[in-house]
Coordinates of C-alpha atoms and ligand atoms in Angstrom, one line a residue:
X1 CA 54.3 -1.9 57.0
X2 CA 56.4 -0.5 54.3
X3 CA 56.1 -0.9 50.3
X4 CA 57.7 -2.6 47.6
X5 CA 57.2 -1.8 44.3
X6 CA 57.1 -4.8 42.0
X7 CA 57.9 -3.6 38.7
X8 CA 61.0 -1.8 40.3
X9 CA 61.9 -5.2 41.5
X10 CA 61.0 -7.2 38.1
X11 CA 63.0 -5.0 36.2
X12 CA 66.5 -5.2 37.8
X13 CA 66.2 -8.8 38.0
X14 CA 65.9 -8.4 34.7
X15 CA 68.7 -6.9 34.5
X16 CA 70.9 -8.4 35.8
X17 CA 70.3 -11.8 33.5
X18 CA 71.0 -10.0 31.1
X19 CA 75.3 -9.8 32.3
X20 CA 76.1 -12.5 31.4
X21 CA 73.0 -14.7 29.4
X22 CA 73.0 -17.8 27.6
X23 CA 69.8 -19.1 27.0
X24 CA 67.3 -19.3 29.6
X25 CA 71.0 -19.7 32.1
X26 CA 73.7 -17.4 33.5
X27 CA 77.2 -17.6 33.1
X28 CA 78.5 -15.4 34.9
X29 CA 81.6 -17.5 37.2
X30 CA 83.5 -15.2 40.0
X31 CA 85.7 -12.6 39.0
X32 CA 85.0 -14.2 35.4
X33 CA 84.8 -10.4 33.3
X34 CA 80.4 -10.4 32.5
X35 CA 80.7 -11.3 37.1
X36 CA 82.8 -7.7 37.6
X37 CA 80.2 -6.3 35.6
X38 CA 77.7 -7.0 37.3
X39 CA 79.1 -6.7 40.5
X40 CA 80.1 -2.5 38.4
X41 CA 75.4 -2.7 37.9
X42 CA 75.1 -3.3 40.7
X43 CA 77.1 -1.0 43.0
X44 CA 75.6 2.0 40.7
X45 CA 72.0 0.8 41.8
X46 CA 73.0 1.3 45.7
X47 CA 74.5 4.2 44.6
X48 CA 72.1 5.4 42.9
X49 CA 69.5 3.6 46.3
X50 CA 71.4 6.2 48.5
X51 CA 73.9 3.6 50.0
X52 CA 77.8 4.1 49.8
X53 CA 79.2 2.1 47.4
X54 CA 82.8 0.0 47.8
X55 CA 83.9 -3.1 45.8
X56 CA 86.1 -4.8 48.5
X57 CA 90.1 -6.2 47.9
X58 CA 87.3 -10.0 47.0
X59 CA 84.7 -8.8 45.0
X60 CA 82.7 -8.6 47.8
X61 CA 79.9 -5.7 47.2
X62 CA 78.8 -3.5 49.5
X63 CA 75.8 -0.4 50.5
X64 CA 76.6 1.2 53.3
X65 CA 73.5 3.2 55.1
X66 CA 74.3 7.3 55.5
X67 CA 72.0 6.3 58.1
X68 CA 72.5 6.6 62.6
X69 CA 71.8 3.8 64.3
X70 CA 72.8 0.0 64.2
X71 CA 72.6 -1.1 60.8
X72 CA 70.7 -4.5 59.4
X73 CA 73.0 -6.0 55.9
X74 CA 70.6 -7.3 53.4
X75 CA 72.0 -9.4 50.8
X76 CA 73.5 -12.1 48.7
X77 CA 76.0 -13.2 46.2
X78 CA 75.1 -12.3 42.2
X79 CA 78.5 -15.2 41.7
X80 CA 77.0 -18.6 39.1
X81 CA 77.7 -21.9 38.6
X82 CA 79.7 -21.8 35.0
X83 CA 75.6 -23.1 34.4
X84 CA 73.9 -21.2 36.6
X85 CA 69.9 -20.2 36.2
X86 CA 69.2 -15.9 36.9
X87 CA 68.1 -15.7 40.3
X88 CA 70.5 -18.6 42.9
X89 CA 72.0 -15.4 44.5
X90 CA 70.8 -12.8 42.8
X91 CA 67.3 -12.7 43.5
X92 CA 68.8 -11.9 47.0
X93 CA 70.9 -9.2 45.7
X94 CA 68.0 -7.2 44.4
X95 CA 66.2 -7.8 47.4
X96 CA 68.2 -6.0 49.2
X97 CA 68.8 -3.5 47.1
X98 CA 64.5 -3.0 46.7
X99 CA 64.7 -3.3 50.4
X100 CA 66.8 -0.6 50.8
X101 CA 64.5 2.2 48.3
X102 CA 60.6 0.3 50.2
X103 CA 62.1 1.4 53.6
X104 CA 64.2 4.7 52.5
X105 CA 60.7 5.8 50.5
X106 CA 58.1 5.2 54.0
X107 CA 58.0 8.0 56.5
X108 CA 57.6 5.4 59.1
X109 CA 60.7 3.9 58.4
X110 CA 62.8 6.2 55.9
X111 CA 65.6 7.0 59.5
X112 CA 66.6 3.6 59.2
X113 CA 69.6 2.0 58.4
X114 CA 69.8 -0.7 55.8
X115 CA 73.4 -2.4 54.2
X116 CA 73.5 -4.1 51.4
X117 CA 75.7 -6.3 50.2
X118 CA 76.0 -9.0 47.7
X119 CA 79.1 -11.9 48.4
X120 CA 81.5 -12.7 46.0
X121 CA 82.9 -16.4 44.7
X122 CA 79.5 -18.2 46.9
X123 CA 79.9 -20.3 44.1
X124 CA 83.6 -21.6 44.5
X125 CA 85.1 -21.5 41.7
X126 CA 88.0 -21.0 43.6
X127 CA 86.7 -21.4 48.0
X128 CA 83.3 -21.8 48.1
X129 CA 81.5 -18.7 50.2
X130 CA 84.9 -17.1 49.4
X131 CA 83.6 -13.2 49.4
X132 CA 82.1 -13.7 53.3
X133 CA 84.5 -16.2 54.2
X134 CA 86.8 -12.9 54.2
X135 CA 83.9 -10.5 55.5
X136 CA 83.6 -12.2 58.8
X137 CA 87.1 -12.7 58.8
X138 CA 87.8 -16.7 58.2
X139 CA 89.7 -16.9 55.2
X140 CA 92.9 -17.9 56.3
X141 CA 95.7 -16.9 54.6
X142 CA 96.7 -20.6 54.0
X143 CA 93.2 -21.8 52.9
X144 CA 94.0 -18.6 49.6
X145 CA 96.7 -19.3 48.9
X146 CA 96.4 -22.4 48.2
X147 CA 92.6 -21.2 45.8
X148 CA 92.8 -22.7 42.0
X149 CA 90.2 -23.3 39.5
X150 CA 89.7 -26.1 37.3
X151 CA 91.6 -24.9 35.2
X152 CA 94.6 -24.2 36.9
X153 CA 94.5 -19.9 37.8
X154 CA 95.3 -18.9 40.6
X155 CA 93.1 -17.3 43.1
X156 CA 95.9 -14.4 43.2
X157 CA 96.3 -14.1 39.2
X158 CA 92.6 -13.9 39.3
X159 CA 92.5 -10.7 41.8
X160 CA 94.9 -8.9 40.1
X161 CA 93.2 -9.5 37.5
X162 CA 90.0 -8.0 38.4
X163 CA 91.4 -5.2 39.5
X164 CA 90.7 -5.8 42.6
X165 CA 94.3 -7.2 44.3
X166 CA 95.4 -4.4 47.4
X167 CA 92.4 -2.9 47.3
X168 CA 91.5 -2.8 51.0
X169 CA 89.2 -5.8 52.4
X170 CA 85.2 -4.9 54.2
X171 CA 85.3 -6.6 57.2
X172 CA 81.8 -7.4 59.4
X173 CA 81.7 -5.0 62.3
X174 CA 78.9 -6.1 64.6
X175 CA 79.4 -2.9 65.9
X176 CA 77.2 -1.5 63.1
X177 CA 75.5 -4.1 61.9
X178 CA 72.0 -5.7 63.7
X179 CA 72.1 -9.1 61.7
X180 CA 72.2 -10.5 58.5
X181 CA 69.1 -11.4 56.2
X182 CA 70.3 -13.1 53.2
X183 CA 67.2 -14.9 51.3
X184 CA 66.8 -17.4 48.9
X185 CA 65.4 -19.1 46.3
X186 CA 65.0 -22.6 47.3
X187 CA 66.3 -25.0 45.1
X188 CA 64.4 -27.7 46.0
X189 CA 61.1 -29.4 45.4
X190 CA 59.6 -28.6 49.2
X191 CA 57.8 -26.0 49.1
X192 CA 56.0 -26.6 46.2
X193 CA 55.5 -30.2 47.1
X194 CA 53.1 -28.7 49.6
X195 CA 52.0 -25.7 48.3
X196 CA 53.4 -23.1 50.1
X197 CA 55.3 -19.8 49.6
X198 CA 57.5 -19.2 51.9
X199 CA 60.2 -20.4 54.3
X200 CA 61.6 -19.8 57.0
X201 CA 65.2 -21.7 57.4
X202 CA 65.8 -22.9 60.8
X203 CA 69.5 -25.1 59.6
X204 CA 72.0 -24.4 56.9
X205 CA 73.5 -28.1 55.1
X206 CA 77.3 -28.3 56.2
X207 CA 79.6 -29.7 54.1
X208 CA 83.3 -31.7 53.1
X209 CA 84.3 -32.6 50.4
X210 CA 87.1 -35.2 49.7
X211 CA 89.3 -35.8 47.2
X212 CA 90.2 -39.5 46.3
X213 CA 92.9 -40.3 43.6
X214 CA 94.2 -44.0 41.5
X215 CA 96.9 -43.6 40.6
X216 CA 98.0 -47.4 38.7
X217 CA 99.2 -47.8 35.0
X218 CA 98.9 -46.2 32.3
X219 CA 99.0 -48.5 29.1
X220 CA 97.9 -49.9 26.0
X221 CA 93.5 -50.8 25.7
X222 CA 94.1 -53.7 23.0
X223 CA 97.4 -55.4 24.2
X224 CA 98.0 -55.4 28.4
X225 CA 95.4 -58.4 30.1
X226 CA 93.3 -58.1 32.7
X227 CA 94.8 -59.8 34.5
X228 CA 97.7 -57.7 34.6
X229 CA 95.8 -54.4 34.0
X230 CA 95.8 -51.6 36.8
X231 CA 93.1 -49.6 36.6
X232 CA 92.6 -46.4 38.2
X233 CA 90.0 -46.4 36.3
X234 CA 88.2 -49.1 37.3
X235 CA 89.4 -49.4 40.8
X236 CA 87.0 -45.9 41.0
X237 CA 84.1 -47.2 39.6
X238 CA 84.1 -50.0 42.0
X239 CA 84.9 -47.4 45.0
X240 CA 81.4 -45.2 43.4
X241 CA 79.0 -47.9 43.7
X242 CA 80.7 -49.2 47.9
X243 CA 80.2 -45.8 48.1
X244 CA 76.4 -45.9 47.2
X245 CA 76.1 -49.2 48.7
X246 CA 77.7 -48.4 52.0
X247 CA 76.8 -44.6 52.8
X248 CA 73.0 -45.6 54.1
X249 CA 73.8 -47.4 56.5
X250 CA 75.4 -44.8 58.2
X251 CA 73.5 -41.6 56.9
X252 CA 70.5 -40.1 58.8
X253 CA 66.8 -39.6 56.7
X254 CA 68.1 -35.6 54.5
X255 CA 72.3 -37.4 54.4
X256 CA 73.1 -36.1 50.4
X257 CA 76.3 -37.1 48.6
X258 CA 78.0 -36.7 45.5
X259 CA 80.1 -38.2 42.8
X260 CA 80.4 -34.7 40.4
X261 CA 83.8 -34.2 39.4
X262 CA 85.2 -37.2 37.8
X263 CA 89.5 -36.6 36.0
X264 CA 90.2 -39.5 33.9
X265 CA 94.0 -39.3 32.8
X266 CA 94.5 -39.2 30.2
X267 CA 90.3 -39.6 29.0
X268 CA 91.4 -42.3 26.2
X269 CA 88.9 -45.0 24.9
X270 CA 91.7 -47.2 23.5
X271 CA 94.5 -46.2 26.9
X272 CA 93.6 -47.6 30.0
X273 CA 93.6 -44.8 32.3
X274 CA 96.7 -44.1 34.8
X275 CA 95.1 -41.8 37.6
X276 CA 92.0 -40.9 38.2
X277 CA 91.3 -38.1 40.4
X278 CA 87.0 -38.5 42.2
X279 CA 85.3 -36.0 44.1
X280 CA 83.2 -37.1 46.3
X281 CA 80.9 -33.9 48.2
X282 CA 77.8 -35.5 51.0
X283 CA 76.3 -33.2 53.5
X284 CA 73.4 -32.9 56.6
X285 CA 72.7 -30.7 58.9
X286 CA 74.6 -32.7 61.5
X287 CA 78.2 -32.4 62.4
X288 CA 78.2 -36.0 63.9
X289 CA 77.4 -37.6 61.1
X290 CA 79.1 -35.7 58.5
X291 CA 81.5 -37.2 61.1
X292 CA 80.3 -40.7 60.6
X293 CA 80.4 -40.6 56.7
X294 CA 84.2 -39.1 56.3
X295 CA 84.9 -42.4 58.0
X296 CA 83.1 -44.3 56.5
X297 CA 85.0 -43.1 52.9
X298 CA 88.3 -44.0 54.8
X299 CA 87.2 -47.4 55.4
X300 CA 86.4 -47.8 52.2
X301 CA 89.3 -46.0 51.0
X302 CA 91.5 -48.5 53.1
X303 CA 89.5 -51.3 51.4
X304 CA 90.6 -50.2 48.4
X305 CA 93.8 -49.9 48.6
X306 CA 94.3 -53.6 50.4
X307 CA 92.9 -54.9 46.4
X308 CA 96.2 -54.1 45.8
X309 CA 96.6 -53.1 42.3
X310 CA 95.9 -49.2 42.4
X311 CA 97.1 -47.1 45.4
X312 CA 93.8 -45.6 47.0
X313 CA 94.6 -42.3 48.5
X314 CA 92.1 -39.4 49.7
X315 CA 91.9 -35.2 50.8
X316 CA 89.9 -33.5 52.4
X317 CA 89.4 -30.9 49.3
X318 CA 88.4 -27.5 50.3
X319 CA 87.5 -25.8 53.5
X320 CA 84.4 -27.5 55.0
X321 CA 81.5 -25.8 55.6
X322 CA 79.7 -26.4 59.1
X323 CA 76.4 -26.8 59.5
X324 CA 74.3 -23.5 61.3
X325 CA 71.0 -23.2 62.9
X326 CA 69.9 -19.9 61.7
X327 CA 69.2 -17.0 64.8
X328 CA 66.2 -17.4 66.0
X329 CA 65.3 -13.2 66.9
X330 CA 65.3 -12.9 63.6
X331 CA 64.4 -16.0 62.1
X332 CA 60.5 -14.9 64.3
X333 CA 60.4 -11.0 62.7
X334 CA 60.6 -13.5 58.9
X335 CA 58.1 -15.8 60.5
X336 CA 55.8 -13.1 61.7
X337 CA 55.5 -11.2 58.2
X338 CA 55.0 -14.5 56.2
X339 CA 51.7 -15.5 58.3
X340 CA 51.2 -11.3 57.6
X341 CA 52.1 -11.7 53.7
X342 CA 51.2 -15.7 53.4
X343 CA 48.9 -16.6 55.8
X344 CA 49.1 -21.0 56.4
X345 CA 50.8 -20.6 52.8
X346 CA 54.4 -20.6 55.0
X347 CA 56.9 -23.3 56.7
X348 CA 60.0 -23.6 58.3
X349 CA 62.1 -26.2 56.7
X350 CA 66.1 -26.6 57.0
X351 CA 68.6 -25.8 53.9
X352 CA 70.2 -27.9 51.8
X353 CA 72.6 -26.1 50.2
X354 CA 74.8 -23.9 51.9
X355 CA 74.8 -20.4 52.3
X356 CA 76.6 -16.7 52.9
X357 CA 74.4 -16.6 55.7
X358 CA 75.7 -19.8 57.3
X359 CA 78.7 -18.1 56.9
X360 CA 78.0 -14.4 58.5
X361 CA 76.4 -16.5 61.1
X362 CA 79.8 -17.0 62.9
X363 CA 79.9 -13.1 63.4
X364 CA 76.6 -11.7 63.5
X365 CA 72.5 -12.6 64.3
X366 CA 72.1 -14.5 60.5
X367 CA 68.4 -15.7 58.8
X368 CA 67.1 -17.0 55.7
X369 CA 64.1 -16.3 53.6
X370 CA 62.8 -19.0 51.1
X371 CA 61.0 -18.5 48.1
X372 CA 59.7 -21.7 45.9
X373 CA 61.8 -22.9 43.0
X374 CA 59.4 -24.1 40.1
X375 CA 59.7 -28.1 39.6
X376 CA 63.1 -28.2 42.1
X377 CA 65.5 -27.1 39.7
X378 CA 68.7 -25.3 40.3
X379 CA 72.2 -24.9 39.7
X380 CA 70.7 -25.7 35.9
X381 CA 69.6 -23.1 33.6
X382 CA 66.1 -24.0 34.0
X383 CA 65.3 -23.2 37.4
X384 CA 63.0 -20.1 37.6
X385 CA 60.6 -18.9 40.4
X386 CA 57.2 -17.5 39.6
X387 CA 57.2 -13.8 39.4
X388 CA 54.0 -13.5 42.0
X389 CA 55.8 -15.6 44.4
X390 CA 59.6 -13.1 43.6
X391 CA 57.1 -10.2 44.5
X392 CA 55.7 -12.0 47.6
X393 CA 58.9 -13.0 49.3
X394 CA 60.8 -9.4 48.8
X395 CA 57.5 -7.9 50.8
X396 CA 57.8 -10.1 53.0
X397 CA 61.9 -9.8 53.7
X398 CA 61.1 -5.2 53.4
X399 CA 58.4 -5.9 56.4
X400 CA 60.5 -8.9 58.9
X401 CA 63.9 -5.8 57.7
X402 CA 61.4 -3.3 58.9
X403 CA 60.6 -4.8 61.9
X404 CA 64.1 -5.4 63.0
X405 CA 65.3 -2.9 62.8
X406 CA 61.9 -0.6 64.2
X407 CA 62.2 -2.6 66.8
X408 CA 59.9 -4.5 68.8
X409 CA 61.8 -4.2 72.4
X410 CA 60.3 -8.2 72.3
X411 CA 62.1 -8.9 69.0
X412 CA 65.4 -6.9 69.6
X413 CA 68.5 -9.5 68.3
X414 CA 69.9 -7.6 71.5
X415 CA 73.4 -6.9 69.6
Ligands
GLV501 C1 75.7 -23.2 46.8 O1 75.4 -23.5 45.6 C2 75.5 -25.1 47.3 O2 76.4 -25.8 46.1 O3 75.0 -25.5 47.8
MN502 MN1 73.5 -19.5 46.5
MN503 MN1 74.3 -22.3 44.2

């Protein structure tokens, strides 16, 4: 059983946290100067750990093992939300680094090949899971050409500024990589509420984003009588209320929906708004439930149009993410390692957040491990996990990686 170095692991996480630190949180959106600094730092750490390190043409940092035989790919992402926490993504990337070192230092596991990766733009500045989509070959030229951030910067401009334009892009290679393991903070309250220390993920939710646009007539807020108004924001508020009233009728127990982005034009107190955009996102582990929610949103748009004063349109914005099941064999290895290190303090659970592992599972067997999030808070500067849980999670991951590669034939992934 490989022994991880807890002090080294925590010290590397603390160092990564300083790159883009703001208060207790981190601001390191994909391709920003801080994101690229973190990627160069990671590439150096991968190289110091004996890996052949590269940053590819979309910004994925890859550390390729020099050892012979099938490799296990381990990692996550190191970009953050616009105001992100210090562990979302970073945890899994630094775990990967520590797993490489720990297996390499133990004579019993030193021959095993572990590749480490930090995917680019998991957090959707341009396109959620951009780096892993590119890695598995599902990033279409149309998606890439249409990828623009909320400030209007195109992906092509961001690649140019980051010095990545024209660099080769890495591709998953099932003849080399036996599978992918991603560790992550839970980002929800379940582990903490149930006093568990490890979650072994069963499924990752699917997600759809709709953009709903309301077009009315901009006008004077003092002189335009209520009956004459074509107020795009009023139509938005009615629509949002209808979503919250109607969605529970077709949703499943764990379905969630969010109206997290609104653009009101011109967004001034004395102007009746003439144009509003709303992003409606919903998630569930069952594609049939997502289909039902999408059909309902379309019906609510028809009803909003029927009111007649404001024209309402709906389109899918950004590429949907499909719900995915994690690989049973890799899950079994994680479960055995979890039971060894945290007897009866681990649980199988679905993921409500999406993750690169879901995208990667299209090409490689993939599985995920969670550690608890303090207070269930994430995508916020307050995001945190107990140091004891951070160390335990890495022990479980290192042990599972060794058992997958060291190969009990009964548990071989068969690829
Ligand atoms: C990923 O960060 C998500 O929003 O689930
Ligand atoms: Mn994440
Ligand atoms: Mn995230």
